[in-house]
Amino acid sequence: MATDGLQIDLALQGGGSHGAFTWGVLDRLLEENWLRIAAISGTSAGAMNAAVLVHGWAEEGAKGARRALENYWRQVSRAATFSPLRRSPLDRLMGRWSLDTSPAYIAMDMMSRLLSPYDLNPTGFNPLRQILLESINFEHLAGSPIKLFVTATSVRTGRGRIFRNPEITADVLLASACLPTVFPAVAIDGEAYWDGGYAGNPTITPLVRESDAHDTILVQINPRERADLPRSAADILNRLNEISFNSPLMKELRMIALLRQVADPGTGEGARWAQMRTHLIMTDALAKFGASSKLNGEWELVAMLREEGRHAASEFLKAHADDLGRHSTADIDVLLAEC
């Protein structure tokens, strides 16, 4: 284990309230004084976790970052208590965290198939906006030594745009998390944007090109694989959601694996690709939650996911702390066999 400070990058996937798992991972990693965060790439909930962390770090280092993250998620949970999207009595009785039988969720789901958010929410109201404005001093992001990369998807071109520290605002974070069936597109510099997960969830390339760290820890929320064939309409839609939000990441990791094989390990751009080390923190526990639970902000669920994230990070450190700074612990070369 490095003791004099090892620089790492973080790649944080999006996933609504499942981002509380990522909060737990970050909370645990921030306890390790020998780790130094050089850059973070985040999408959707991952982008919000990243921005809140950097804001808190500017105020009081790792301690401030941990406190800022907890404050943010508590605010999210408090806001959820006023949301009509609540678990039904049946969900509670069965111990399920999904909203699949919630009358409000069912109504919203049905209306979203007939009406657009421009009909249902023409003002673009998003309760997260006020929470972000209260949780983040965006001037802290602009001047932070921790590099931030936030991805949003251009509605016009379908391509991802990466926003960096000075460009990041509440609008940028909301754009990165803008589900097109729930919220109107977010306009930034005259361009309309949707959720960044369609283009990069998260985007890894800027971490390789613009960060001095060689170790990237990916925190993945959406399950890659499911053993059972989805048969119900809800399960099919859930699986489609997971595949679509994992696909850009898998394609980029496959590209990185190829570049690492052909890059010149000497100097310059080639050396960055050749020296990149990849690591993964995820949990099978998230596979038991359906897509609708990503809209469930109850504190009991948020706290449970945080603890799962802390546990996953602890297990990762127990198994791989000595590998950080030396070699990869996630083999992305296997993705080349899928081409």
mmCIF file of C-alpha atoms in Angstrom:
data_model
loop_
_atom_site.group_PDB
_atom_site.id
_atom_site.type_symbol
_atom_site.label_atom_id
_atom_site.label_comp_id
_atom_site.label_asym_id
_atom_site.label_seq_id
_atom_site.Cartn_x
_atom_site.Cartn_y
_atom_site.Cartn_z
ATOM 1 C CA MET A 1 0.000 0.000 0.000
ATOM 2 C CA ALA A 2 1.270 3.454 -0.904
ATOM 3 C CA THR A 3 1.712 5.670 2.142
ATOM 4 C CA ASP A 4 2.953 8.921 0.622
ATOM 5 C CA GLY A 5 -0.202 9.659 -1.332
ATOM 6 C CA LEU A 6 -1.344 7.875 -4.466
ATOM 7 C CA GLN A 7 -3.225 9.848 -7.098
ATOM 8 C CA ILE A 8 -6.413 8.219 -8.352
ATOM 9 C CA ASP A 9 -9.203 9.107 -10.741
ATOM 10 C CA LEU A 10 -12.847 8.259 -10.114
ATOM 11 C CA ALA A 11 -15.436 7.369 -12.750
ATOM 12 C CA LEU A 12 -18.958 7.569 -11.313
ATOM 13 C CA GLN A 13 -21.947 6.072 -13.076
ATOM 14 C CA GLY A 14 -25.452 7.522 -12.886
ATOM 15 C CA GLY A 15 -28.551 5.829 -11.539
ATOM 16 C CA GLY A 16 -30.923 8.119 -9.648
ATOM 17 C CA SER A 17 -31.244 7.320 -5.964
ATOM 18 C CA HIS A 18 -28.971 4.310 -6.515
ATOM 19 C CA GLY A 19 -26.273 6.967 -6.546
ATOM 20 C CA ALA A 20 -26.418 6.631 -2.753
ATOM 21 C CA PHE A 21 -24.346 3.470 -3.264
ATOM 22 C CA THR A 22 -21.688 5.662 -4.855
ATOM 23 C CA TRP A 23 -21.974 8.042 -1.899
ATOM 24 C CA GLY A 24 -21.088 5.129 0.378
ATOM 25 C CA VAL A 25 -18.100 4.201 -1.787
ATOM 26 C CA LEU A 26 -16.822 7.783 -1.758
ATOM 27 C CA ASP A 27 -17.408 8.112 1.976
ATOM 28 C CA ARG A 28 -15.227 5.059 2.588
ATOM 29 C CA LEU A 29 -12.476 6.045 0.130
ATOM 30 C CA LEU A 30 -12.271 9.514 1.669
ATOM 31 C CA GLU A 31 -11.239 7.885 4.949
ATOM 32 C CA GLU A 32 -8.005 6.733 3.296
ATOM 33 C CA ASN A 33 -5.502 9.569 3.690
ATOM 34 C CA TRP A 34 -3.044 7.873 1.340
ATOM 35 C CA LEU A 35 -5.426 8.272 -1.601
ATOM 36 C CA ARG A 36 -5.427 11.597 -3.489
ATOM 37 C CA ILE A 37 -8.273 12.303 -5.918
ATOM 38 C CA ALA A 38 -6.868 13.928 -9.053
ATOM 39 C CA ALA A 39 -9.967 13.909 -11.265
ATOM 40 C CA ILE A 40 -13.560 12.697 -11.347
ATOM 41 C CA SER A 41 -15.756 11.935 -14.333
ATOM 42 C CA GLY A 42 -19.454 11.634 -13.526
ATOM 43 C CA THR A 43 -22.799 11.335 -15.211
ATOM 44 C CA SER A 44 -26.252 12.022 -13.754
ATOM 45 C CA ALA A 45 -26.197 11.055 -10.054
ATOM 46 C CA GLY A 46 -22.466 10.392 -10.457
ATOM 47 C CA ALA A 47 -21.958 13.979 -11.608
ATOM 48 C CA MET A 48 -23.851 15.313 -8.600
ATOM 49 C CA ASN A 49 -21.851 13.167 -6.196
ATOM 50 C CA ALA A 50 -18.673 14.422 -7.849
ATOM 51 C CA ALA A 51 -19.622 18.098 -7.717
ATOM 52 C CA VAL A 52 -20.734 17.902 -4.087
ATOM 53 C CA LEU A 53 -17.507 16.111 -3.135
ATOM 54 C CA VAL A 54 -15.331 18.771 -4.789
ATOM 55 C CA HIS A 55 -17.342 21.554 -3.146
ATOM 56 C CA GLY A 56 -16.885 19.993 0.287
ATOM 57 C CA TRP A 57 -13.202 19.303 -0.348
ATOM 58 C CA ALA A 58 -12.621 22.992 -1.042
ATOM 59 C CA GLU A 59 -14.049 23.855 2.373
ATOM 60 C CA GLU A 60 -12.359 21.295 4.612
ATOM 61 C CA GLY A 61 -10.610 18.536 2.673
ATOM 62 C CA ALA A 62 -11.808 14.963 3.025
ATOM 63 C CA LYS A 63 -13.802 15.762 6.166
ATOM 64 C CA GLY A 64 -15.644 18.550 4.375
ATOM 65 C CA ALA A 65 -16.297 16.329 1.357
ATOM 66 C CA ARG A 66 -17.829 13.603 3.517
ATOM 67 C CA ARG A 67 -19.998 16.124 5.354
ATOM 68 C CA ALA A 68 -21.149 17.771 2.103
ATOM 69 C CA LEU A 69 -22.142 14.423 0.601
ATOM 70 C CA GLU A 70 -24.194 13.481 3.654
ATOM 71 C CA ASN A 71 -25.904 16.857 3.704
ATOM 72 C CA TYR A 72 -26.751 16.565 0.018
ATOM 73 C CA TRP A 73 -28.302 13.111 0.301
ATOM 74 C CA ARG A 74 -30.252 14.062 3.399
ATOM 75 C CA GLN A 75 -31.695 17.010 1.483
ATOM 76 C CA VAL A 76 -32.618 14.719 -1.406
ATOM 77 C CA SER A 77 -34.337 12.362 0.981
ATOM 78 C CA ARG A 78 -36.214 15.149 2.753
ATOM 79 C CA ALA A 79 -37.457 16.431 -0.605
ATOM 80 C CA ALA A 80 -38.645 12.913 -1.442
ATOM 81 C CA THR A 81 -40.981 12.927 1.553
ATOM 82 C CA PHE A 82 -43.131 15.459 -0.317
ATOM 83 C CA SER A 83 -43.097 13.491 -3.565
ATOM 84 C CA PRO A 84 -46.203 11.560 -4.663
ATOM 85 C CA LEU A 85 -43.829 8.850 -5.889
ATOM 86 C CA ARG A 86 -44.039 6.696 -2.791
ATOM 87 C CA ARG A 87 -44.084 2.958 -2.246
ATOM 88 C CA SER A 88 -47.554 1.462 -2.115
ATOM 89 C CA PRO A 89 -48.797 -0.433 0.972
ATOM 90 C CA LEU A 90 -48.271 -3.648 -1.010
ATOM 91 C CA ASP A 91 -44.632 -2.764 -1.728
ATOM 92 C CA ARG A 92 -44.069 -2.034 1.932
ATOM 93 C CA LEU A 93 -45.803 -5.244 3.012
ATOM 94 C CA MET A 94 -43.668 -7.287 0.615
ATOM 95 C CA GLY A 95 -40.469 -5.462 1.653
ATOM 96 C CA ARG A 96 -39.885 -4.147 -1.875
ATOM 97 C CA TRP A 97 -38.184 -0.841 -2.622
ATOM 98 C CA SER A 98 -39.594 -0.469 -6.116
ATOM 99 C CA LEU A 99 -42.454 1.835 -7.064
ATOM 100 C CA ASP A 100 -43.999 -0.596 -9.545
ATOM 101 C CA THR A 101 -47.339 -0.716 -7.718
ATOM 102 C CA SER A 102 -47.327 2.937 -6.635
ATOM 103 C CA PRO A 103 -50.450 4.615 -8.073
ATOM 104 C CA ALA A 104 -48.520 7.843 -8.720
ATOM 105 C CA TYR A 105 -45.708 5.994 -10.488
ATOM 106 C CA ILE A 106 -48.133 3.979 -12.609
ATOM 107 C CA ALA A 107 -50.012 7.148 -13.554
ATOM 108 C CA MET A 108 -46.767 8.975 -14.413
ATOM 109 C CA ASP A 109 -45.556 6.021 -16.468
ATOM 110 C CA MET A 110 -48.798 5.822 -18.437
ATOM 111 C CA MET A 111 -48.980 9.572 -19.021
ATOM 112 C CA SER A 112 -45.367 9.682 -20.199
ATOM 113 C CA ARG A 113 -46.350 7.340 -23.033
ATOM 114 C CA LEU A 114 -49.064 9.721 -24.205
ATOM 115 C CA LEU A 115 -47.846 13.162 -23.138
ATOM 116 C CA SER A 116 -44.396 14.726 -23.214
ATOM 117 C CA PRO A 117 -42.773 16.586 -20.315
ATOM 118 C CA TYR A 118 -43.419 19.763 -22.306
ATOM 119 C CA ASP A 119 -47.126 19.048 -21.754
ATOM 120 C CA LEU A 120 -46.882 17.842 -18.159
ATOM 121 C CA ASN A 121 -44.054 20.074 -16.889
ATOM 122 C CA PRO A 122 -43.787 23.061 -19.271
ATOM 123 C CA THR A 123 -41.776 25.151 -16.782
ATOM 124 C CA GLY A 124 -39.164 22.420 -16.399
ATOM 125 C CA PHE A 125 -39.503 22.411 -12.604
ATOM 126 C CA ASN A 126 -36.985 20.095 -10.967
ATOM 127 C CA PRO A 127 -36.754 19.947 -7.158
ATOM 128 C CA LEU A 128 -33.077 19.057 -7.450
ATOM 129 C CA ARG A 129 -32.234 22.530 -8.735
ATOM 130 C CA GLN A 130 -32.751 24.219 -5.364
ATOM 131 C CA ILE A 131 -30.963 21.382 -3.571
ATOM 132 C CA LEU A 132 -27.941 21.781 -5.852
ATOM 133 C CA LEU A 133 -27.877 25.550 -5.379
ATOM 134 C CA GLU A 134 -27.944 25.079 -1.603
ATOM 135 C CA SER A 135 -25.382 22.249 -1.613
ATOM 136 C CA ILE A 136 -22.715 23.524 -4.004
ATOM 137 C CA ASN A 137 -20.688 26.706 -4.280
ATOM 138 C CA PHE A 138 -19.902 26.517 -7.982
ATOM 139 C CA GLU A 139 -16.999 28.928 -7.575
ATOM 140 C CA HIS A 140 -15.338 26.157 -5.557
ATOM 141 C CA LEU A 141 -15.603 23.878 -8.567
ATOM 142 C CA ALA A 142 -14.070 26.414 -10.930
ATOM 143 C CA GLY A 143 -10.983 26.852 -8.763
ATOM 144 C CA SER A 144 -10.584 23.270 -7.579
ATOM 145 C CA PRO A 145 -7.367 21.300 -8.156
ATOM 146 C CA ILE A 146 -9.607 18.228 -8.583
ATOM 147 C CA LYS A 147 -10.567 18.073 -12.247
ATOM 148 C CA LEU A 148 -14.255 17.498 -12.956
ATOM 149 C CA PHE A 149 -15.754 16.072 -16.139
ATOM 150 C CA VAL A 150 -19.547 15.995 -16.463
ATOM 151 C CA THR A 151 -21.239 14.425 -19.488
ATOM 152 C CA ALA A 152 -24.566 15.439 -21.038
ATOM 153 C CA THR A 153 -26.060 14.290 -24.350
ATOM 154 C CA SER A 154 -26.859 16.790 -27.102
ATOM 155 C CA VAL A 155 -30.434 16.268 -28.273
ATOM 156 C CA ARG A 156 -29.585 17.669 -31.705
ATOM 157 C CA THR A 157 -26.482 15.601 -32.480
ATOM 158 C CA GLY A 158 -26.816 12.654 -30.122
ATOM 159 C CA ARG A 159 -23.203 13.148 -29.091
ATOM 160 C CA GLY A 160 -21.929 13.655 -25.581
ATOM 161 C CA ARG A 161 -20.525 16.957 -24.422
ATOM 162 C CA ILE A 162 -18.025 17.002 -21.585
ATOM 163 C CA PHE A 163 -18.226 20.000 -19.268
ATOM 164 C CA ARG A 164 -15.164 20.904 -17.210
ATOM 165 C CA ASN A 165 -14.765 22.749 -13.882
ATOM 166 C CA PRO A 166 -15.348 26.385 -14.947
ATOM 167 C CA GLU A 167 -18.346 25.391 -17.086
ATOM 168 C CA ILE A 168 -20.191 23.377 -14.459
ATOM 169 C CA THR A 169 -23.382 24.947 -13.136
ATOM 170 C CA ALA A 170 -26.646 23.668 -11.692
ATOM 171 C CA ASP A 171 -28.007 23.562 -15.260
ATOM 172 C CA VAL A 172 -25.112 21.369 -16.380
ATOM 173 C CA LEU A 173 -25.724 18.895 -13.552
ATOM 174 C CA LEU A 174 -29.460 18.845 -14.238
ATOM 175 C CA ALA A 175 -28.782 18.313 -17.945
ATOM 176 C CA SER A 176 -26.541 15.374 -17.124
ATOM 177 C CA ALA A 177 -29.469 13.814 -15.221
ATOM 178 C CA CYS A 178 -32.299 14.879 -17.543
ATOM 179 C CA LEU A 179 -34.505 11.872 -18.339
ATOM 180 C CA PRO A 180 -36.292 12.889 -21.565
ATOM 181 C CA THR A 181 -39.628 11.318 -20.591
ATOM 182 C CA VAL A 182 -39.694 13.115 -17.231
ATOM 183 C CA PHE A 183 -38.135 16.578 -17.777
ATOM 184 C CA PRO A 184 -37.858 18.954 -20.727
ATOM 185 C CA ALA A 185 -34.384 19.149 -22.213
ATOM 186 C CA VAL A 186 -32.040 21.550 -20.420
ATOM 187 C CA ALA A 187 -30.734 24.393 -22.579
ATOM 188 C CA ILE A 188 -27.065 25.366 -22.202
ATOM 189 C CA ASP A 189 -25.467 27.896 -24.557
ATOM 190 C CA GLY A 190 -28.441 27.549 -26.879
ATOM 191 C CA GLU A 191 -28.106 23.762 -27.113
ATOM 192 C CA ALA A 192 -30.607 21.288 -25.644
ATOM 193 C CA TYR A 193 -29.281 18.397 -23.548
ATOM 194 C CA TRP A 194 -30.574 15.122 -22.119
ATOM 195 C CA ASP A 195 -29.117 12.610 -19.673
ATOM 196 C CA GLY A 196 -25.417 12.020 -20.225
ATOM 197 C CA GLY A 197 -25.882 8.283 -19.761
ATOM 198 C CA TYR A 198 -26.920 7.948 -23.392
ATOM 199 C CA ALA A 199 -23.464 9.081 -24.542
ATOM 200 C CA GLY A 200 -21.088 8.242 -21.678
ATOM 201 C CA ASN A 201 -21.941 6.686 -18.340
ATOM 202 C CA PRO A 202 -19.430 7.898 -17.305
ATOM 203 C CA THR A 203 -16.939 9.142 -19.900
ATOM 204 C CA ILE A 204 -13.460 7.728 -19.229
ATOM 205 C CA THR A 205 -11.330 9.271 -21.991
ATOM 206 C CA PRO A 206 -10.733 12.707 -20.375
ATOM 207 C CA LEU A 207 -9.404 10.980 -17.255
ATOM 208 C CA VAL A 208 -6.710 9.327 -19.353
ATOM 209 C CA ARG A 209 -5.878 12.402 -21.415
ATOM 210 C CA GLU A 210 -6.082 15.185 -18.838
ATOM 211 C CA SER A 211 -5.285 13.689 -15.439
ATOM 212 C CA ASP A 212 -1.875 12.952 -13.969
ATOM 213 C CA ALA A 213 -3.190 9.842 -12.202
ATOM 214 C CA HIS A 214 -2.752 6.399 -13.744
ATOM 215 C CA ASP A 215 -5.301 4.515 -11.618
ATOM 216 C CA THR A 216 -8.989 4.873 -12.442
ATOM 217 C CA ILE A 217 -11.593 3.445 -10.073
ATOM 218 C CA LEU A 218 -14.940 2.912 -11.786
ATOM 219 C CA VAL A 219 -17.987 2.844 -9.523
ATOM 220 C CA GLN A 220 -20.654 0.993 -11.481
ATOM 221 C CA ILE A 221 -24.331 1.057 -10.515
ATOM 222 C CA ASN A 222 -26.176 -0.586 -13.411
ATOM 223 C CA PRO A 223 -25.794 -4.392 -13.387
ATOM 224 C CA ARG A 224 -23.933 -5.715 -16.417
ATOM 225 C CA GLU A 225 -25.475 -9.163 -16.368
ATOM 226 C CA ARG A 226 -28.671 -10.840 -15.191
ATOM 227 C CA ALA A 227 -29.032 -14.605 -15.062
ATOM 228 C CA ASP A 228 -32.804 -14.720 -15.520
ATOM 229 C CA LEU A 229 -34.630 -13.928 -18.754
ATOM 230 C CA PRO A 230 -36.955 -10.942 -18.201
ATOM 231 C CA ARG A 231 -40.524 -11.891 -19.108
ATOM 232 C CA SER A 232 -42.841 -9.283 -17.616
ATOM 233 C CA ALA A 233 -43.236 -5.917 -19.325
ATOM 234 C CA ALA A 234 -41.671 -4.153 -16.331
ATOM 235 C CA ASP A 235 -38.689 -6.533 -16.207
ATOM 236 C CA ILE A 236 -38.084 -6.174 -19.943
ATOM 237 C CA LEU A 237 -38.092 -2.376 -19.683
ATOM 238 C CA ASN A 238 -35.797 -2.557 -16.644
ATOM 239 C CA ARG A 239 -33.286 -4.678 -18.524
ATOM 240 C CA LEU A 240 -33.437 -2.427 -21.589
ATOM 241 C CA ASN A 241 -32.725 0.510 -19.282
ATOM 242 C CA GLU A 242 -29.656 -1.223 -17.843
ATOM 243 C CA ILE A 243 -28.296 -2.261 -21.235
ATOM 244 C CA SER A 244 -28.773 1.169 -22.814
ATOM 245 C CA PHE A 245 -27.057 2.969 -19.927
ATOM 246 C CA ASN A 246 -24.166 0.488 -19.798
ATOM 247 C CA SER A 247 -23.567 0.309 -23.546
ATOM 248 C CA PRO A 248 -21.582 3.588 -23.967
ATOM 249 C CA LEU A 249 -19.332 2.644 -21.053
ATOM 250 C CA MET A 250 -18.650 -0.850 -22.409
ATOM 251 C CA LYS A 251 -17.817 0.547 -25.850
ATOM 252 C CA GLU A 252 -15.413 3.092 -24.403
ATOM 253 C CA LEU A 253 -13.694 0.544 -22.170
ATOM 254 C CA ARG A 254 -13.306 -1.735 -25.197
ATOM 255 C CA MET A 255 -11.719 1.136 -27.131
ATOM 256 C CA ILE A 256 -9.380 1.876 -24.219
ATOM 257 C CA ALA A 257 -8.351 -1.776 -24.018
ATOM 258 C CA LEU A 258 -7.462 -1.698 -27.715
ATOM 259 C CA LEU A 259 -5.536 1.556 -27.410
ATOM 260 C CA ARG A 260 -3.564 0.194 -24.461
ATOM 261 C CA GLN A 261 -2.433 -2.732 -26.592
ATOM 262 C CA VAL A 262 -1.234 -0.633 -29.530
ATOM 263 C CA ALA A 263 -0.056 2.531 -27.749
ATOM 264 C CA ASP A 264 3.632 3.413 -27.560
ATOM 265 C CA PRO A 265 4.456 3.168 -23.827
ATOM 266 C CA GLY A 266 7.340 5.615 -24.200
ATOM 267 C CA THR A 267 6.198 9.221 -23.887
ATOM 268 C CA GLY A 268 3.345 11.530 -24.770
ATOM 269 C CA GLU A 269 -0.226 10.469 -25.522
ATOM 270 C CA GLY A 270 0.700 6.817 -26.047
ATOM 271 C CA ALA A 271 2.224 6.573 -22.588
ATOM 272 C CA ARG A 272 -0.996 7.773 -20.963
ATOM 273 C CA TRP A 273 -3.020 4.996 -22.573
ATOM 274 C CA ALA A 274 -0.393 2.321 -21.972
ATOM 275 C CA GLN A 275 0.042 3.226 -18.294
ATOM 276 C CA MET A 276 -3.671 3.374 -17.428
ATOM 277 C CA ARG A 277 -4.688 0.985 -14.643
ATOM 278 C CA THR A 278 -8.368 0.122 -14.188
ATOM 279 C CA HIS A 279 -10.267 -0.907 -11.073
ATOM 280 C CA LEU A 280 -13.941 -1.611 -10.417
ATOM 281 C CA ILE A 281 -16.213 -1.242 -7.401
ATOM 282 C CA MET A 282 -19.727 -2.614 -7.769
ATOM 283 C CA THR A 283 -22.143 -4.911 -5.952
ATOM 284 C CA ASP A 284 -24.542 -7.671 -6.909
ATOM 285 C CA ALA A 285 -26.966 -6.277 -4.333
ATOM 286 C CA LEU A 286 -28.178 -3.587 -6.737
ATOM 287 C CA ALA A 287 -29.380 -6.252 -9.177
ATOM 288 C CA LYS A 288 -32.386 -6.968 -6.931
ATOM 289 C CA PHE A 289 -33.724 -3.429 -7.386
ATOM 290 C CA GLY A 290 -35.873 -2.501 -10.383
ATOM 291 C CA ALA A 291 -35.533 0.661 -12.429
ATOM 292 C CA SER A 292 -38.435 2.352 -10.619
ATOM 293 C CA SER A 293 -36.541 2.221 -7.313
ATOM 294 C CA LYS A 294 -34.122 4.783 -8.792
ATOM 295 C CA LEU A 295 -36.910 7.317 -8.210
ATOM 296 C CA ASN A 296 -37.384 6.251 -4.590
ATOM 297 C CA GLY A 297 -35.619 8.718 -2.309
ATOM 298 C CA GLU A 298 -36.751 7.317 1.063
ATOM 299 C CA TRP A 299 -34.041 7.716 3.664
ATOM 300 C CA GLU A 300 -34.222 4.043 4.645
ATOM 301 C CA LEU A 301 -33.290 3.046 1.084
ATOM 302 C CA VAL A 302 -30.678 5.784 0.724
ATOM 303 C CA ALA A 303 -29.017 4.817 4.021
ATOM 304 C CA MET A 304 -29.066 1.128 3.108
ATOM 305 C CA LEU A 305 -27.418 1.820 -0.258
ATOM 306 C CA ARG A 306 -24.811 4.018 1.419
ATOM 307 C CA GLU A 307 -23.875 1.179 3.762
ATOM 308 C CA GLU A 308 -23.714 -1.218 0.828
ATOM 309 C CA GLY A 309 -21.369 1.218 -0.907
ATOM 310 C CA ARG A 310 -19.139 1.519 2.146
ATOM 311 C CA HIS A 311 -19.020 -2.267 2.416
ATOM 312 C CA ALA A 312 -18.155 -2.694 -1.265
ATOM 313 C CA ALA A 313 -15.364 -0.103 -0.994
ATOM 314 C CA SER A 314 -14.005 -1.755 2.149
ATOM 315 C CA GLU A 315 -13.949 -5.141 0.420
ATOM 316 C CA PHE A 316 -12.193 -3.594 -2.575
ATOM 317 C CA LEU A 317 -9.528 -2.019 -0.362
ATOM 318 C CA LYS A 318 -9.067 -5.220 1.603
ATOM 319 C CA ALA A 319 -8.472 -7.162 -1.599
ATOM 320 C CA HIS A 320 -6.687 -4.594 -3.760
ATOM 321 C CA ALA A 321 -5.142 -1.755 -1.720
ATOM 322 C CA ASP A 322 -1.675 -3.128 -2.482
ATOM 323 C CA ASP A 323 -2.495 -3.353 -6.190
ATOM 324 C CA LEU A 324 -3.305 0.336 -6.549
ATOM 325 C CA GLY A 325 -0.398 2.121 -8.182
ATOM 326 C CA ARG A 326 0.984 -1.175 -9.475
ATOM 327 C CA HIS A 327 -1.409 -2.934 -11.828
ATOM 328 C CA SER A 328 -5.043 -3.172 -12.883
ATOM 329 C CA THR A 329 -7.524 -5.223 -10.886
ATOM 330 C CA ALA A 330 -10.307 -5.044 -13.486
ATOM 331 C CA ASP A 331 -9.448 -6.821 -16.724
ATOM 332 C CA ILE A 332 -10.950 -4.775 -19.559
ATOM 333 C CA ASP A 333 -8.957 -6.687 -22.168
ATOM 334 C CA VAL A 334 -11.606 -9.434 -22.010
ATOM 335 C CA LEU A 335 -13.987 -6.970 -23.686
ATOM 336 C CA LEU A 336 -11.960 -7.280 -26.893
ATOM 337 C CA ALA A 337 -13.140 -10.866 -27.207
ATOM 338 C CA GLU A 338 -16.705 -9.544 -27.482
ATOM 339 C CA CYS A 339 -15.956 -7.541 -30.647
#
